[in-house]
Amino acid sequence: MDKVVALAKRRGFVFPGSEIYGGLKGTWDLGPLGVALNNNIKREWWRYFVENREDMYGLDAAILMNAKVWEASGHTGAGFSDPLVEDVKTGERYRADHLLKDAGVEADGLSLAEIDEIITDKKLLSPNGNPLSPARQFNLMFETTIGATAGPDGKVYLRPETAQGIFVNFKNVMDSMSPKLPFGIAQIGKAFRNEIAPREWLFRVREFEQMEIEYFVKEAEWEGEFEKLRTDIWGWFDHLGLKRDNIKEYDVPENDLAHYSKRTIDFEYNFPGKGFDELAGFAYRTDHDLKGHMTHSGTSLEYIEPDGSRFIPHVLEPSFGVGRAFTALLCEAYTEDEMGGEIRTYLKLPSYLAPYRVAVSPLLKNKPELVAKAREVFAILKKQFGNVAFDDNGNIGKRYRRQDEIGTPYCVVIDFETLGQEKPELKDTVTVRHRDTGEQERIAILELVSYLK
Ligand code: GAP
């Protein structure tokens, strides 16, 4: 993991948030290559779950929502809180369940009183060796005030999940698109949680992106639809290139279910140095949300069958964190091997996810005729693929190593043979070098686009 994090910083994938001011805990910034990879993940997800299906509708709702949304959903209550304890000397805050787990105690679903009892019995101290305060619930939503309105009327929250934007637009999508059950509404967007202890790089942060689907079904059909979506979720991980051996399902026990869920499966990835932990969640949310919004808003959120019968649909929710997919992908892709007698590092990313699909180079940067031809080829590929690099830094070996390290699947090199100076039969062909094997082939410029597709 340390190697992945170091590569990500060195090569412009991920930087600490606000770094020149000493950082801001729980925030990270995506660099030029990070934003490219992140966008590719989101685009592929959208294609896979929305564009390639007939039963999905897209949405992009506002981050700021009427505060009543979070009362209706239950997020303002204890359901969306974590147990917090403080080091009584330093005032540092910790998640009580994490401290208990670190001490080997199974802490899921414990009440505050039970947590206090265990801390006393086991004489647990803070990581600094000081006594701990009694546990209390800490709500994870960030609060802010809207416009010039002071007091409770101006209070809004940064959304802690994208899901509620979907539920409050359920009627709008029904009225505008007339979908038939079962159908889903998908959204990608930022979410914010005031995590007590952000940690482990992008794994637990205070500002992150989610890719979520609320899939509306008839109550009697939820189990069958759950199985279908479960298969689709595995297919998505295959598409990301994550090995199935590195992912396992965890059926969340009843006492640890979120306040809205009757059944949840976490898909856990085997993060290096950390072990299996949540990559994505898949919950059966019953009719909790639509029912809550219907009661609180006074607006009917019922589905009406052609025969006029009405009911509140139940909901299945596949929910993916973009940052966790990004991390898993980098961990999975990170590879070291030996090439030309040297250890080399490369990212074995699928070509549709790599920040650059291809890099174009003139063999020598001080030969204007090579550079001009390389620019011509670069323009053709850039027009087709967009994410194409022009790389003429250092010698060709160094360029290959650099492109390997950022996961570029192909390097195209324009040499004297391309110009027809050495072997006329090779005129207008280029060398295509493959990242994973280092093998090289001669390909005609005219065939390059279809070859690299
Ligand atoms: N709408 C359901 C929901 O938000 P969740 O299990 O709390 O469920 C879904 O979150 C996914 O969002 C997680 O599986 C994880 O990938 C991501 N996620 C949640 N909290 C996160 C955090 N603090 N930092 C990074 N990713 C997070």
Coordinates of C-alpha atoms and ligand atoms in Angstrom, one line a residue:
M1 CA 0.0 0.0 0.0
D2 CA 2.8 2.4 0.9
K3 CA 4.3 1.8 -2.6
V4 CA 0.9 2.6 -4.3
V5 CA 0.5 5.8 -2.2
A6 CA 4.0 6.9 -3.0
L7 CA 3.6 6.3 -6.7
A8 CA 0.2 8.1 -6.7
K9 CA 1.9 11.2 -5.2
R10 CA 5.0 11.0 -7.4
R11 CA 3.2 10.6 -10.6
G12 CA 0.3 13.0 -10.1
F13 CA -2.6 10.8 -9.2
V14 CA -3.4 11.9 -5.6
F15 CA -2.1 14.8 -3.5
P16 CA -2.9 15.6 0.2
G17 CA -5.7 18.2 0.4
S18 CA -4.5 21.8 1.0
E19 CA -0.9 20.5 1.3
I20 CA 1.0 23.8 1.3
Y21 CA -1.0 24.8 4.4
G22 CA -0.2 21.6 6.3
G23 CA -3.1 19.7 4.8
L24 CA -6.7 19.2 6.0
K25 CA -7.4 15.8 7.5
G26 CA -9.7 13.6 5.6
T27 CA -9.4 15.4 2.2
W28 CA -7.3 14.5 -0.8
D29 CA -6.9 16.2 -4.2
L30 CA -6.8 14.4 -7.5
G31 CA -3.9 15.3 -9.7
P32 CA -3.8 15.3 -13.6
L33 CA -3.6 11.5 -13.8
G34 CA -5.9 10.9 -10.8
V35 CA -8.7 12.9 -12.3
A36 CA -8.3 11.0 -15.6
L37 CA -8.5 7.7 -13.8
N38 CA -11.4 8.8 -11.6
N39 CA -13.4 10.1 -14.6
N40 CA -12.7 6.8 -16.5
I41 CA -14.1 4.8 -13.5
K42 CA -17.2 7.0 -13.4
R43 CA -17.7 6.9 -17.2
E44 CA -17.4 3.1 -17.3
W45 CA -19.8 2.7 -14.3
W46 CA -22.3 5.0 -16.0
R47 CA -22.0 3.0 -19.3
Y48 CA -22.2 -0.4 -17.4
F49 CA -25.2 0.4 -15.1
V50 CA -27.1 3.1 -17.0
E51 CA -26.4 3.3 -20.8
N52 CA -26.2 -0.4 -21.4
R53 CA -29.5 -1.1 -19.7
E54 CA -33.1 -0.1 -20.5
D55 CA -34.3 -0.1 -16.9
M56 CA -32.0 2.7 -15.5
Y57 CA -32.5 6.5 -15.5
G58 CA -29.8 9.0 -14.7
L59 CA -30.0 11.9 -12.2
D60 CA -27.8 14.7 -10.9
A61 CA -29.4 16.3 -7.9
A62 CA -28.2 19.3 -5.8
I63 CA -25.9 18.6 -2.9
L64 CA -27.7 21.0 -0.7
M65 CA -31.2 19.9 0.1
N66 CA -34.1 21.0 2.3
A67 CA -33.2 20.0 5.9
K68 CA -36.5 18.2 6.2
V69 CA -35.1 15.6 3.8
W70 CA -32.7 14.4 6.5
E71 CA -35.3 14.3 9.2
A72 CA -37.5 12.1 7.0
S73 CA -34.6 9.8 6.1
G74 CA -33.6 9.4 9.7
H75 CA -30.1 10.9 9.2
T76 CA -30.5 13.6 11.8
G77 CA -31.1 10.9 14.5
A78 CA -28.9 8.4 16.2
G79 CA -29.0 6.1 13.2
F80 CA -26.4 8.2 11.4
S81 CA -24.0 8.6 14.3
D82 CA -20.8 6.9 15.4
P83 CA -19.9 6.3 19.0
L84 CA -17.2 8.9 20.0
V85 CA -14.9 8.9 23.0
E86 CA -12.4 11.6 23.9
D87 CA -8.9 11.4 25.4
V88 CA -9.7 13.4 28.6
K89 CA -6.2 15.0 28.6
T90 CA -5.6 15.9 25.0
G91 CA -9.2 16.2 23.8
E92 CA -8.4 14.0 20.8
R93 CA -11.4 12.2 19.5
Y94 CA -11.7 8.5 18.6
R95 CA -14.3 6.2 17.3
A96 CA -15.1 4.0 20.2
D97 CA -15.9 1.0 18.1
H98 CA -12.5 1.2 16.4
L99 CA -10.7 1.4 19.7
L100 CA -12.6 -1.7 20.9
K101 CA -11.8 -3.5 17.7
D102 CA -8.1 -2.6 17.9
A103 CA -8.3 -4.2 21.4
G104 CA -9.7 -7.4 20.0
V105 CA -13.3 -6.8 21.1
E106 CA -16.2 -7.4 18.6
A107 CA -17.8 -4.0 18.7
D108 CA -20.6 -4.1 16.1
G109 CA -24.0 -3.0 17.4
L110 CA -23.0 -2.3 21.0
S111 CA -24.9 0.3 23.0
L112 CA -23.1 3.3 24.5
A113 CA -23.5 1.8 28.0
E114 CA -22.0 -1.5 26.8
I115 CA -19.1 0.4 25.2
D116 CA -18.5 2.2 28.5
E117 CA -18.6 -1.0 30.5
I118 CA -16.0 -2.7 28.2
I119 CA -13.7 0.3 28.4
T120 CA -13.9 0.2 32.2
D121 CA -13.6 -3.6 32.5
K122 CA -10.7 -3.8 30.2
K123 CA -9.1 -0.6 31.5
L124 CA -8.8 0.7 27.9
L125 CA -6.9 3.9 27.4
S126 CA -6.5 6.3 24.5
P127 CA -3.6 5.6 22.0
N128 CA -1.7 8.3 24.0
G129 CA -2.2 6.3 27.2
N130 CA -4.8 8.6 28.8
P131 CA -8.2 7.8 30.3
L132 CA -11.2 8.1 27.9
S133 CA -14.4 10.0 28.4
P134 CA -17.8 8.2 28.4
A135 CA -19.0 7.3 24.8
R136 CA -21.5 9.5 23.1
Q137 CA -23.2 9.5 19.7
F138 CA -21.7 11.9 17.2
N139 CA -23.7 12.7 14.1
L140 CA -21.7 12.5 10.9
M141 CA -23.5 15.2 8.9
F142 CA -21.8 18.5 8.1
E143 CA -24.0 21.5 9.0
T144 CA -24.0 24.9 7.3
T145 CA -26.2 27.9 7.0
I146 CA -27.8 29.0 3.8
G147 CA -27.7 32.6 2.6
A148 CA -28.4 35.3 5.1
T149 CA -31.0 33.3 7.0
A150 CA -29.9 32.9 10.6
G151 CA -31.3 30.3 13.0
P152 CA -32.9 26.9 12.4
D153 CA -34.6 28.0 9.2
G154 CA -31.3 28.5 7.5
K155 CA -29.8 25.2 8.5
V156 CA -28.8 22.9 5.8
Y157 CA -26.5 19.8 5.6
L158 CA -24.0 18.7 3.0
R159 CA -25.5 15.4 1.8
P160 CA -24.0 12.4 3.5
E161 CA -25.2 10.1 0.7
T162 CA -26.4 10.8 -2.9
A163 CA -29.3 8.4 -2.3
Q164 CA -31.8 11.0 -0.9
G165 CA -31.5 13.1 -4.0
I166 CA -32.9 10.1 -5.8
F167 CA -35.7 9.5 -3.4
V168 CA -37.0 13.1 -3.5
N169 CA -37.0 13.0 -7.3
F170 CA -38.8 9.7 -7.5
K171 CA -42.1 11.4 -8.4
N172 CA -40.4 13.7 -10.9
V173 CA -38.8 10.8 -12.7
M174 CA -42.1 8.9 -12.6
D175 CA -44.0 11.8 -14.0
S176 CA -41.5 12.7 -16.7
M177 CA -40.4 9.3 -17.9
S178 CA -43.3 6.9 -17.0
P179 CA -40.9 4.0 -16.1
K180 CA -42.3 0.6 -15.3
L181 CA -41.3 -1.5 -12.3
P182 CA -38.7 -2.7 -11.8
F183 CA -36.5 0.3 -12.6
G184 CA -33.6 2.2 -11.2
I185 CA -32.4 5.7 -10.8
A186 CA -28.6 6.2 -10.8
Q187 CA -26.5 9.1 -9.7
I188 CA -22.8 9.9 -9.3
G189 CA -21.8 12.7 -7.0
K190 CA -20.1 14.1 -3.9
A191 CA -21.0 13.1 -0.4
F192 CA -19.7 14.4 2.9
R193 CA -19.3 12.8 6.3
N194 CA -17.7 14.4 9.3
E195 CA -15.8 11.1 10.1
I196 CA -14.4 11.1 13.6
A197 CA -11.2 9.4 12.4
P198 CA -10.5 9.7 8.7
R199 CA -7.8 7.2 7.9
E200 CA -6.1 4.9 5.4
W201 CA -5.6 7.2 2.5
L202 CA -8.8 7.5 0.4
F203 CA -10.5 4.7 2.3
R204 CA -12.2 6.8 5.0
V205 CA -12.4 10.5 4.1
R206 CA -14.7 13.4 4.9
E207 CA -15.4 14.4 1.3
F208 CA -15.9 11.6 -1.3
E209 CA -17.8 10.5 -4.4
Q210 CA -20.5 7.9 -4.6
M211 CA -22.0 6.0 -7.5
E212 CA -25.4 4.9 -6.3
I213 CA -28.5 3.2 -7.7
E214 CA -31.9 3.1 -6.1
Y215 CA -33.7 0.2 -7.8
F216 CA -37.5 0.2 -7.3
V217 CA -39.3 -3.1 -7.1
K218 CA -42.5 -4.7 -5.9
E219 CA -42.1 -5.9 -2.3
A220 CA -42.9 -9.5 -3.3
E221 CA -40.1 -9.5 -5.9
W222 CA -37.3 -8.0 -3.9
E223 CA -35.4 -11.2 -3.3
G224 CA -35.3 -12.2 -7.0
E225 CA -34.2 -8.7 -8.1
F226 CA -31.6 -8.7 -5.3
E227 CA -30.0 -11.8 -6.8
K228 CA -30.0 -10.3 -10.3
L229 CA -28.3 -7.1 -9.1
R230 CA -25.9 -9.0 -7.1
T231 CA -24.7 -10.8 -10.3
D232 CA -24.5 -7.4 -12.0
I233 CA -22.3 -6.0 -9.2
W234 CA -19.9 -8.9 -9.6
G235 CA -19.8 -8.2 -13.4
W236 CA -18.9 -4.5 -12.6
F237 CA -15.9 -5.7 -10.5
D238 CA -14.9 -8.0 -13.4
H239 CA -15.1 -5.0 -15.7
L240 CA -12.8 -3.0 -13.3
G241 CA -10.3 -5.8 -13.7
L242 CA -10.5 -6.8 -9.9
K243 CA -9.7 -10.5 -9.4
R244 CA -12.6 -12.4 -7.9
D245 CA -10.2 -13.9 -5.3
N246 CA -9.6 -10.4 -4.0
I247 CA -13.3 -9.7 -3.3
K248 CA -15.7 -11.4 -0.9
E249 CA -19.2 -10.8 0.2
Y250 CA -20.0 -10.1 3.9
D251 CA -23.6 -10.5 5.0
V252 CA -24.0 -7.7 7.6
P253 CA -25.4 -9.1 10.8
E254 CA -28.8 -7.8 11.9
N255 CA -27.5 -5.8 14.9
D256 CA -25.1 -3.9 12.6
L257 CA -27.5 -3.0 9.8
A258 CA -27.9 0.7 8.8
H259 CA -31.1 2.2 10.3
Y260 CA -32.9 1.8 6.9
S261 CA -31.8 -1.7 5.9
K262 CA -33.4 -5.2 6.3
R263 CA -30.5 -6.9 4.5
T264 CA -27.1 -5.6 3.4
I265 CA -24.2 -7.3 1.7
D266 CA -20.9 -5.5 1.8
F267 CA -18.5 -6.3 -1.0
E268 CA -15.1 -6.4 0.6
Y269 CA -11.8 -6.0 -1.2
N270 CA -8.5 -7.4 0.0
F271 CA -6.6 -4.1 0.4
P272 CA -2.9 -4.8 0.8
G273 CA -1.6 -4.3 4.3
K274 CA -5.2 -3.9 5.6
G275 CA -7.1 -7.0 4.5
F276 CA -10.7 -7.4 3.4
D277 CA -12.7 -4.2 4.0
E278 CA -15.8 -2.6 2.4
L279 CA -15.5 -1.6 -1.2
A280 CA -19.2 -1.2 -1.9
G281 CA -22.5 -1.9 -0.2
F282 CA -25.7 -3.5 -1.4
A283 CA -28.7 -2.9 0.7
Y284 CA -32.4 -3.8 0.8
R285 CA -33.9 -0.5 2.0
T286 CA -37.5 -1.7 2.0
D287 CA -39.9 1.2 1.6
H288 CA -38.3 3.1 4.5
D289 CA -37.2 6.2 2.4
L290 CA -40.2 6.7 0.1
K291 CA -42.6 6.1 3.0
G292 CA -40.6 8.6 5.2
H293 CA -40.6 11.3 2.5
M294 CA -44.3 10.7 1.7
T295 CA -45.2 11.2 5.4
H296 CA -42.9 14.2 5.9
S297 CA -43.7 16.0 2.6
G298 CA -47.3 15.1 2.3
T299 CA -46.7 14.2 -1.4
S300 CA -47.8 10.8 -2.7
L301 CA -44.8 8.7 -3.7
E302 CA -46.9 5.8 -4.7
Y303 CA -46.5 3.8 -7.9
I304 CA -49.7 3.4 -9.9
E305 CA -50.3 0.2 -11.8
P306 CA -52.2 0.3 -15.2
D307 CA -55.2 -1.2 -13.3
G308 CA -55.2 1.8 -10.9
S309 CA -53.8 -0.1 -7.9
R310 CA -51.3 2.0 -5.9
F311 CA -48.4 1.0 -3.6
I312 CA -45.0 2.3 -2.3
P313 CA -42.2 0.4 -4.1
H314 CA -39.4 -1.2 -2.2
V315 CA -35.8 -0.4 -2.9
L316 CA -32.6 -2.2 -3.6
E317 CA -29.5 -0.1 -3.4
P318 CA -26.1 -0.9 -4.8
S319 CA -23.8 1.9 -3.5
F320 CA -20.2 2.3 -4.6
G321 CA -17.5 4.7 -3.3
V322 CA -15.5 6.0 -6.2
G323 CA -12.4 6.5 -4.0
R324 CA -12.5 2.9 -2.8
A325 CA -12.8 1.6 -6.4
F326 CA -9.9 3.9 -7.3
T327 CA -7.8 2.5 -4.5
A328 CA -8.7 -1.1 -5.2
L329 CA -7.9 -0.6 -8.9
L330 CA -4.4 0.9 -8.2
C331 CA -3.6 -1.9 -5.7
E332 CA -4.8 -4.5 -8.2
A333 CA -2.9 -2.9 -11.1
Y334 CA 0.4 -2.3 -9.2
T335 CA 2.9 -4.8 -10.5
E336 CA 6.7 -5.3 -10.2
D337 CA 8.7 -7.5 -12.5
E338 CA 12.1 -7.7 -14.1
M339 CA 12.8 -6.3 -17.5
G340 CA 16.2 -6.0 -19.2
G341 CA 17.8 -7.1 -15.9
E342 CA 16.1 -4.3 -13.9
I343 CA 13.2 -4.2 -11.6
R344 CA 10.4 -2.2 -13.1
T345 CA 7.1 -1.1 -11.8
Y346 CA 4.0 -0.8 -13.9
L347 CA 0.2 -0.4 -13.5
K348 CA -1.6 -3.1 -15.3
L349 CA -4.8 -1.1 -15.9
P350 CA -7.3 -2.0 -18.6
S351 CA -6.9 0.3 -21.6
Y352 CA -10.4 1.9 -21.0
L353 CA -9.4 2.9 -17.5
A354 CA -5.8 4.0 -18.0
P355 CA -5.2 7.8 -17.7
Y356 CA -3.5 7.7 -21.1
R357 CA -4.5 5.1 -23.7
V358 CA -1.3 5.7 -25.6
A359 CA 1.8 7.8 -25.6
V360 CA 3.4 9.0 -28.8
S361 CA 7.2 9.6 -29.1
P362 CA 9.7 10.6 -31.7
L363 CA 12.7 8.3 -31.3
L364 CA 15.0 11.4 -31.0
K365 CA 13.7 14.8 -30.0
N366 CA 16.5 16.7 -31.8
K367 CA 15.5 15.4 -35.3
P368 CA 12.9 17.8 -36.6
E369 CA 11.7 15.3 -39.3
L370 CA 11.0 12.7 -36.6
V371 CA 9.3 15.2 -34.3
A372 CA 7.1 16.5 -37.2
K373 CA 6.0 13.0 -38.1
A374 CA 5.4 12.1 -34.4
R375 CA 3.2 15.3 -34.1
E376 CA 1.2 14.1 -37.1
V377 CA 0.5 10.7 -35.6
F378 CA -0.2 12.3 -32.2
A379 CA -2.8 14.6 -33.8
I380 CA -4.6 11.6 -35.4
L381 CA -4.7 9.6 -32.2
K382 CA -5.6 12.6 -30.0
K383 CA -8.6 13.3 -32.2
Q384 CA -9.7 9.8 -31.9
F385 CA -9.0 9.0 -28.2
G386 CA -8.5 12.3 -26.5
N387 CA -6.3 10.9 -23.7
V388 CA -3.1 10.6 -25.6
A389 CA 0.3 11.8 -24.3
F390 CA 3.1 13.3 -26.3
D391 CA 6.3 12.2 -24.6
D392 CA 9.8 13.3 -25.7
N393 CA 11.4 13.6 -22.3
G394 CA 14.7 11.7 -21.8
N395 CA 15.7 8.6 -23.8
I396 CA 13.3 6.1 -25.1
G397 CA 14.0 3.6 -22.3
K398 CA 13.1 6.2 -19.7
R399 CA 9.9 7.1 -21.5
Y400 CA 8.8 3.5 -21.5
R401 CA 9.5 3.2 -17.7
R402 CA 7.6 6.4 -17.0
Q403 CA 4.6 5.3 -19.2
D404 CA 4.7 1.9 -17.6
E405 CA 4.5 3.4 -14.1
I406 CA 1.4 5.4 -15.0
G407 CA -0.3 2.5 -16.7
T408 CA -0.2 3.6 -20.4
P409 CA -0.9 0.4 -22.3
Y410 CA 0.8 1.3 -25.5
C411 CA 3.8 3.5 -26.6
V412 CA 4.0 4.5 -30.3
V413 CA 7.4 5.4 -31.5
I414 CA 8.2 7.2 -34.7
D415 CA 11.7 6.3 -36.0
F416 CA 13.8 6.6 -39.2
E417 CA 12.0 3.5 -40.6
T418 CA 8.7 5.4 -40.3
L419 CA 10.2 8.1 -42.6
G420 CA 11.3 5.3 -45.1
Q421 CA 14.9 6.3 -44.7
E422 CA 16.3 2.9 -43.8
K423 CA 13.9 0.3 -45.1
P424 CA 11.5 1.8 -47.7
E425 CA 9.0 -1.1 -47.2
L426 CA 8.5 0.2 -43.6
K427 CA 7.7 3.7 -44.6
D428 CA 4.6 5.0 -42.7
T429 CA 4.7 2.3 -40.1
V430 CA 5.5 2.8 -36.4
T431 CA 6.7 0.7 -33.4
V432 CA 3.9 -0.1 -31.0
R433 CA 5.4 -1.2 -27.7
H434 CA 3.1 -3.2 -25.2
R435 CA 3.3 -2.2 -21.5
D436 CA 2.8 -5.6 -19.9
T437 CA 5.2 -7.7 -22.0
G438 CA 7.5 -5.0 -23.5
E439 CA 6.9 -6.6 -26.9
Q440 CA 7.1 -4.4 -29.9
E441 CA 5.3 -4.7 -33.3
R442 CA 5.4 -2.7 -36.5
I443 CA 2.0 -1.3 -37.4
A444 CA 1.0 0.9 -40.4
I445 CA -0.1 4.4 -39.3
L446 CA -3.3 3.9 -41.3
E447 CA -4.2 1.0 -39.1
L448 CA -3.2 2.5 -35.8
V449 CA -6.6 3.8 -34.7
S450 CA -8.4 0.5 -35.2
Y451 CA -5.4 -1.4 -33.7
L452 CA -5.5 0.7 -30.5
K453 CA -9.3 0.7 -30.1
Ligands
GAP1 N1 -26.5 5.2 0.4 C1 -26.0 4.2 1.1 C2 -24.7 4.5 1.7 O1 -24.2 5.6 1.6 P1 -22.6 3.4 2.9 O2 -22.3 2.0 3.1 O3 -22.6 4.3 4.1 O4 -24.0 3.4 2.2 C3 -21.6 3.5 0.5 O5 -21.7 4.0 1.8 C4 -20.2 3.4 0.0 O6 -19.7 4.8 0.0 C5 -19.2 2.6 0.8 O7 -19.3 1.2 0.4 C6 -17.9 3.2 0.5 O8 -17.4 2.7 -0.8 C7 -18.3 4.7 0.3 N2 -18.0 5.4 1.5 C8 -18.8 5.6 2.6 N3 -18.2 6.4 3.5 C9 -17.0 6.7 3.0 C10 -15.9 7.5 3.5 N4 -16.0 8.2 4.7 N5 -14.8 7.7 2.7 C11 -14.8 7.1 1.5 N6 -15.8 6.3 1.0 C12 -16.9 6.1 1.8

